[in-house]
XYZ file of C-alpha atoms in Angstrom:
323
model
C 80.836 130.359 50.224
C 82.603 132.664 52.015
C 79.580 133.032 53.752
C 79.222 129.134 54.636
C 82.158 129.203 56.064
C 81.199 132.095 57.996
C 77.628 129.566 58.834
C 80.218 126.238 59.446
C 82.852 127.531 61.827
C 80.196 129.409 63.115
C 77.851 126.374 64.538
C 81.732 124.346 65.086
C 82.812 127.544 67.594
C 78.447 127.362 69.277
C 79.480 123.768 69.605
C 82.840 123.125 71.993
C 81.227 126.195 73.282
C 78.662 124.680 74.819
C 80.130 120.909 75.049
C 83.041 122.805 77.660
C 80.153 124.548 79.384
C 78.406 121.493 79.401
C 81.424 119.668 80.525
C 82.774 122.039 83.226
C 78.776 122.104 84.867
C 78.591 118.528 85.591
C 82.194 118.949 86.724
C 81.266 121.430 89.702
C 78.316 118.127 89.904
C 80.962 115.320 89.932
C 82.472 117.501 93.345
C 79.249 118.868 95.215
C 78.034 115.397 95.061
C 81.211 114.067 96.165
C 82.267 116.437 99.043
C 79.217 115.756 100.661
C 79.138 112.843 101.157
C 82.190 114.187 104.218
C 78.537 115.820 105.862
C 77.864 111.893 106.564
C 77.534 111.230 110.548
C 79.961 107.988 109.830
C 77.302 104.894 111.704
C 73.981 105.149 109.748
C 76.198 106.294 105.927
C 79.941 105.855 105.587
C 81.627 108.612 105.877
C 83.631 109.683 103.076
C 86.764 112.902 102.858
C 89.239 114.114 99.937
C 92.151 116.561 101.598
C 92.493 117.409 98.542
C 89.946 116.483 95.676
C 90.137 118.048 91.759
C 88.375 116.879 88.276
C 89.954 117.324 85.383
C 89.689 115.450 82.194
C 87.785 118.049 78.974
C 87.365 117.541 77.562
C 86.422 113.833 76.826
C 86.731 111.782 80.281
C 86.387 112.767 84.621
C 89.229 112.275 86.077
C 88.720 112.484 90.097
C 91.789 113.153 91.978
C 91.034 111.996 95.692
C 95.004 113.450 97.933
C 94.256 111.898 101.008
C 91.357 110.296 100.861
C 90.048 109.020 103.850
C 86.708 107.808 104.769
C 85.231 106.745 108.149
C 82.328 103.558 108.845
C 80.724 102.410 112.845
C 84.798 102.022 114.934
C 86.432 101.293 111.113
C 88.764 104.435 109.884
C 90.847 103.704 106.538
C 92.649 106.256 104.929
C 94.474 106.126 101.407
C 96.684 108.897 99.304
C 96.217 109.283 96.075
C 93.081 108.251 94.864
C 92.400 109.099 90.940
C 88.747 107.455 89.701
C 88.144 107.760 85.528
C 85.193 108.366 83.511
C 85.381 108.302 79.593
C 82.620 110.286 78.279
C 82.096 107.486 75.496
C 82.232 104.591 77.970
C 80.353 106.675 80.665
C 79.812 102.868 82.732
C 83.557 101.692 81.969
C 85.482 103.098 85.553
C 89.351 103.525 85.402
C 90.678 103.693 89.163
C 93.530 103.396 90.063
C 95.543 103.956 94.226
C 99.424 105.021 95.184
C 98.649 104.927 98.439
C 99.947 103.575 101.289
C 96.040 101.669 102.871
C 95.937 103.286 106.296
C 93.608 100.997 108.182
C 92.177 102.210 112.139
C 89.971 100.055 114.235
C 89.322 102.688 116.997
C 87.084 100.539 119.034
C 90.017 97.389 118.858
C 93.231 100.146 119.202
C 94.668 97.993 115.876
C 96.615 100.000 112.766
C 97.252 97.789 109.579
C 98.699 98.993 106.943
C 98.496 97.694 102.963
C 101.328 99.275 100.274
C 101.559 98.228 97.494
C 104.137 99.357 94.403
C 101.172 99.589 91.808
C 97.409 98.881 92.142
C 94.493 98.809 89.846
C 91.045 98.632 88.921
C 87.675 99.120 86.680
C 84.473 98.158 86.531
C 82.241 97.809 83.994
C 78.151 98.214 84.535
C 75.688 97.044 81.866
C 71.954 97.174 82.573
C 73.233 98.312 85.825
C 74.714 94.529 86.592
C 78.386 94.085 87.615
C 79.619 92.754 84.209
C 82.972 92.815 85.401
C 85.090 93.901 87.645
C 88.607 93.851 87.958
C 91.548 94.261 91.441
C 94.737 94.211 90.746
C 98.327 95.125 92.816
C 101.776 94.596 92.340
C 104.683 93.899 95.682
C 101.472 94.149 98.753
C 103.182 94.238 101.777
C 100.870 94.362 105.029
C 102.096 95.538 107.846
C 101.027 95.548 111.655
C 101.695 99.067 112.747
C 100.529 99.461 116.336
C 104.008 99.742 117.779
C 106.705 100.363 114.614
C 105.655 98.255 112.094
C 105.348 94.187 111.987
C 105.231 92.271 108.566
C 102.174 89.770 108.555
C 102.003 89.169 104.479
C 103.857 90.011 101.351
C 102.893 88.627 97.800
C 104.133 89.780 94.734
C 101.012 89.401 93.106
C 97.263 89.868 94.040
C 94.778 89.672 91.855
C 90.964 89.878 92.358
C 88.412 89.790 89.073
C 83.965 88.931 89.594
C 82.291 88.306 85.934
C 78.859 88.816 86.047
C 76.815 85.025 84.653
C 74.744 86.003 82.133
C 72.473 82.465 82.271
C 71.835 83.066 85.283
C 70.755 86.488 85.163
C 65.934 86.975 86.209
C 64.914 89.392 84.564
C 61.235 88.123 86.419
C 62.689 88.489 89.478
C 65.187 91.007 89.442
C 67.731 88.997 89.803
C 71.556 87.942 89.064
C 74.602 85.998 90.269
C 78.160 86.690 90.073
C 81.318 84.605 89.562
C 84.487 86.155 91.453
C 88.761 84.457 91.311
C 91.548 85.461 93.830
C 94.914 84.641 93.505
C 97.319 85.023 95.215
C 101.045 84.220 93.833
C 104.376 83.252 95.719
C 102.445 84.917 98.711
C 104.774 85.142 102.475
C 103.190 84.505 105.625
C 106.046 84.421 108.077
C 103.095 84.102 111.656
C 102.817 80.627 109.828
C 106.043 80.271 108.306
C 104.381 80.309 104.506
C 106.713 80.455 101.813
C 105.638 80.330 97.769
C 102.655 79.634 98.924
C 99.926 79.948 95.679
C 96.553 80.751 97.287
C 93.128 80.723 95.529
C 89.460 81.340 95.463
C 86.708 80.501 93.524
C 83.420 81.268 94.785
C 80.135 81.598 92.967
C 76.805 84.275 94.745
C 73.615 84.070 93.528
C 70.037 86.197 94.169
C 71.639 89.675 94.026
C 70.077 92.530 92.542
C 70.035 92.697 89.667
C 70.893 97.491 89.872
C 73.043 97.082 91.576
C 72.119 101.116 92.651
C 69.441 98.397 95.435
C 73.259 97.250 96.715
C 72.501 98.790 99.479
C 69.444 98.467 100.959
C 68.646 97.347 103.982
C 67.071 95.124 103.026
C 69.467 93.295 100.993
C 70.251 90.457 102.601
C 66.415 89.280 103.029
C 65.976 89.641 100.049
C 68.736 87.293 99.294
C 67.252 84.414 101.216
C 63.681 85.219 99.691
C 65.733 84.594 96.527
C 67.215 81.229 97.335
C 70.574 83.074 96.860
C 73.517 81.121 97.716
C 76.539 81.145 97.636
C 78.545 78.253 96.361
C 82.185 77.675 97.012
C 83.325 76.637 94.125
C 87.268 76.070 95.292
C 89.961 77.630 98.089
C 93.391 76.698 97.231
C 96.364 76.561 98.614
C 100.119 75.121 98.326
C 103.198 75.927 98.878
C 106.084 72.857 98.962
C 105.031 71.125 101.586
C 100.984 71.411 102.344
C 98.037 71.244 101.060
C 94.686 73.091 101.687
C 91.297 72.367 99.146
C 87.885 73.516 100.588
C 84.308 73.613 98.440
C 80.401 73.411 99.531
C 78.004 76.135 99.846
C 75.875 78.318 102.540
C 72.264 80.103 102.476
C 69.779 82.231 104.957
C 67.715 80.287 106.510
C 63.980 81.867 106.368
C 65.399 83.232 110.358
C 68.678 84.823 108.811
C 70.959 82.296 109.927
C 73.443 80.404 107.784
C 72.845 76.714 105.914
C 75.007 74.680 103.773
C 78.142 73.024 104.301
C 82.029 73.415 103.974
C 84.639 70.050 103.123
C 87.994 70.693 103.864
C 90.311 68.139 102.833
C 94.488 69.051 103.554
C 98.022 67.987 103.974
C 100.892 69.713 107.193
C 98.387 72.295 107.629
C 97.313 71.380 111.302
C 101.124 71.122 112.323
C 101.649 74.662 110.771
C 98.032 75.809 112.975
C 98.913 74.127 115.392
C 100.178 77.994 117.661
C 97.156 79.951 116.385
C 94.069 76.236 116.014
C 95.210 74.667 119.894
C 93.320 70.998 120.194
C 90.376 70.334 120.350
C 89.246 73.256 117.519
C 92.314 72.115 115.521
C 90.842 68.334 115.146
C 87.061 69.120 114.954
C 88.366 72.227 112.077
C 90.497 70.182 110.074
C 89.976 66.136 111.422
C 91.960 63.659 112.405
C 94.414 62.761 110.523
C 94.197 59.601 107.495
C 97.137 56.545 107.448
C 98.680 58.729 105.146
C 99.174 62.029 107.283
C 95.798 63.521 104.926
C 92.944 65.230 107.048
C 90.033 65.345 106.040
C 86.989 66.778 108.402
C 82.918 68.955 106.971
C 81.943 71.366 108.708
C 78.339 72.219 109.096
C 75.696 75.053 109.067
C 72.063 74.606 110.291
C 70.129 76.026 113.100
C 72.421 78.546 114.317
C 74.983 76.651 114.444
C 78.555 75.562 113.671
C 78.310 71.741 113.380
C 81.897 69.161 113.134
C 79.789 66.671 110.873
C 77.937 65.933 114.512
C 79.980 68.012 117.135
C 78.305 71.941 118.155
C 81.162 73.634 117.992
C 80.299 77.671 117.848
C 77.210 79.996 117.485
C 76.411 81.988 115.247
C 73.022 84.621 115.578
C 71.337 85.245 112.925
C 72.531 87.553 110.027
C 69.958 89.518 109.737
C-alpha cells in the first residue's frame, strides 16, 4: 500500500513538473512573439511595442500585461496604458481584454492629436472554427478630446458598446465565406460642436462575403475576395435621437469588379439640417439631406456607382477604387 502511495505521489509530481515546464515554455513563446512585433517597420506591417511586457497567470491562464503599449501604422501612432489580455488554458479560443487608458492618437502627417479616456473598458473575443462567434467592447464614462493645444472636449458618453456576432445561416462552407452582424450603441451622447446632448445613437450593420478564417483577414487580396464573393455591407439601421432632432439611415453597399462602391443609402431626418449648418454649408447640406417637406422633415437618397456619389441623379463627389 505504501509503495502504491509513493508511486501515485511520484506520478502527480511528475505531471505537475511537466505542466509547469510546458506553461513556462508557452509563456516564453507568447512573450517572444509579441516582442517580435516591435521589429516591424510600421509601414508594410504595424509596429507594436510595450514599455513593460509581462506574462503571468500560472497555472491555468496566460495574462499578458503590456504597459505603455504603442502601435505605429503609417502616419498614425496609438499609445495606450495598462493593456491586458487573458486566455484560459481550458478555453483557448476565448480572449478577455481590458485597458486603463487613456488612449492617445497622433497623426504625424496632419499634426492632429486626440485622446480617448474612460473609467472602465472591457473587451472579449470568442472564436469558433476560426470564425468570430462573438466580439464585444464596452466602455464607461468615455471622454474624447482634442489635445493638440491644451485639452478641448469633442464628445462624451456615459456608456458605449460594440458587438459583433456570427450569422451561422450565412456561412458558406463551400466558398469559405461567412457574415457578421454588428451593433453599436452610445447612450446620452454629448457633442458640443453640434449642440448635441442626451443623444442616443444606434448602428446596426451586416457584412457578408468575409473569409471564414480570421487568419486570412490580413491578406492583401481581402477586398478582391470580398467582391468575388458578392460581399455586401448592409446598413440595417442608423438611428440618432435627442429632444429636438432625429436621424435615420439605411441601405447597402457593394464593390463592383473595378473595386468601386456600388449601392445606395436612404436618409431621413428632422432638426438635423439646422444643427450641422456650421459643418456642412449649402448647397452640400441640401445635396446630402434633401429638401424640407411641409412638416419640416428631410429625406434623400445617396447613390454610389462608377466611382461617383450622386444625390439622386446629381453627382456630388468622386471616390476612387478601393483596390
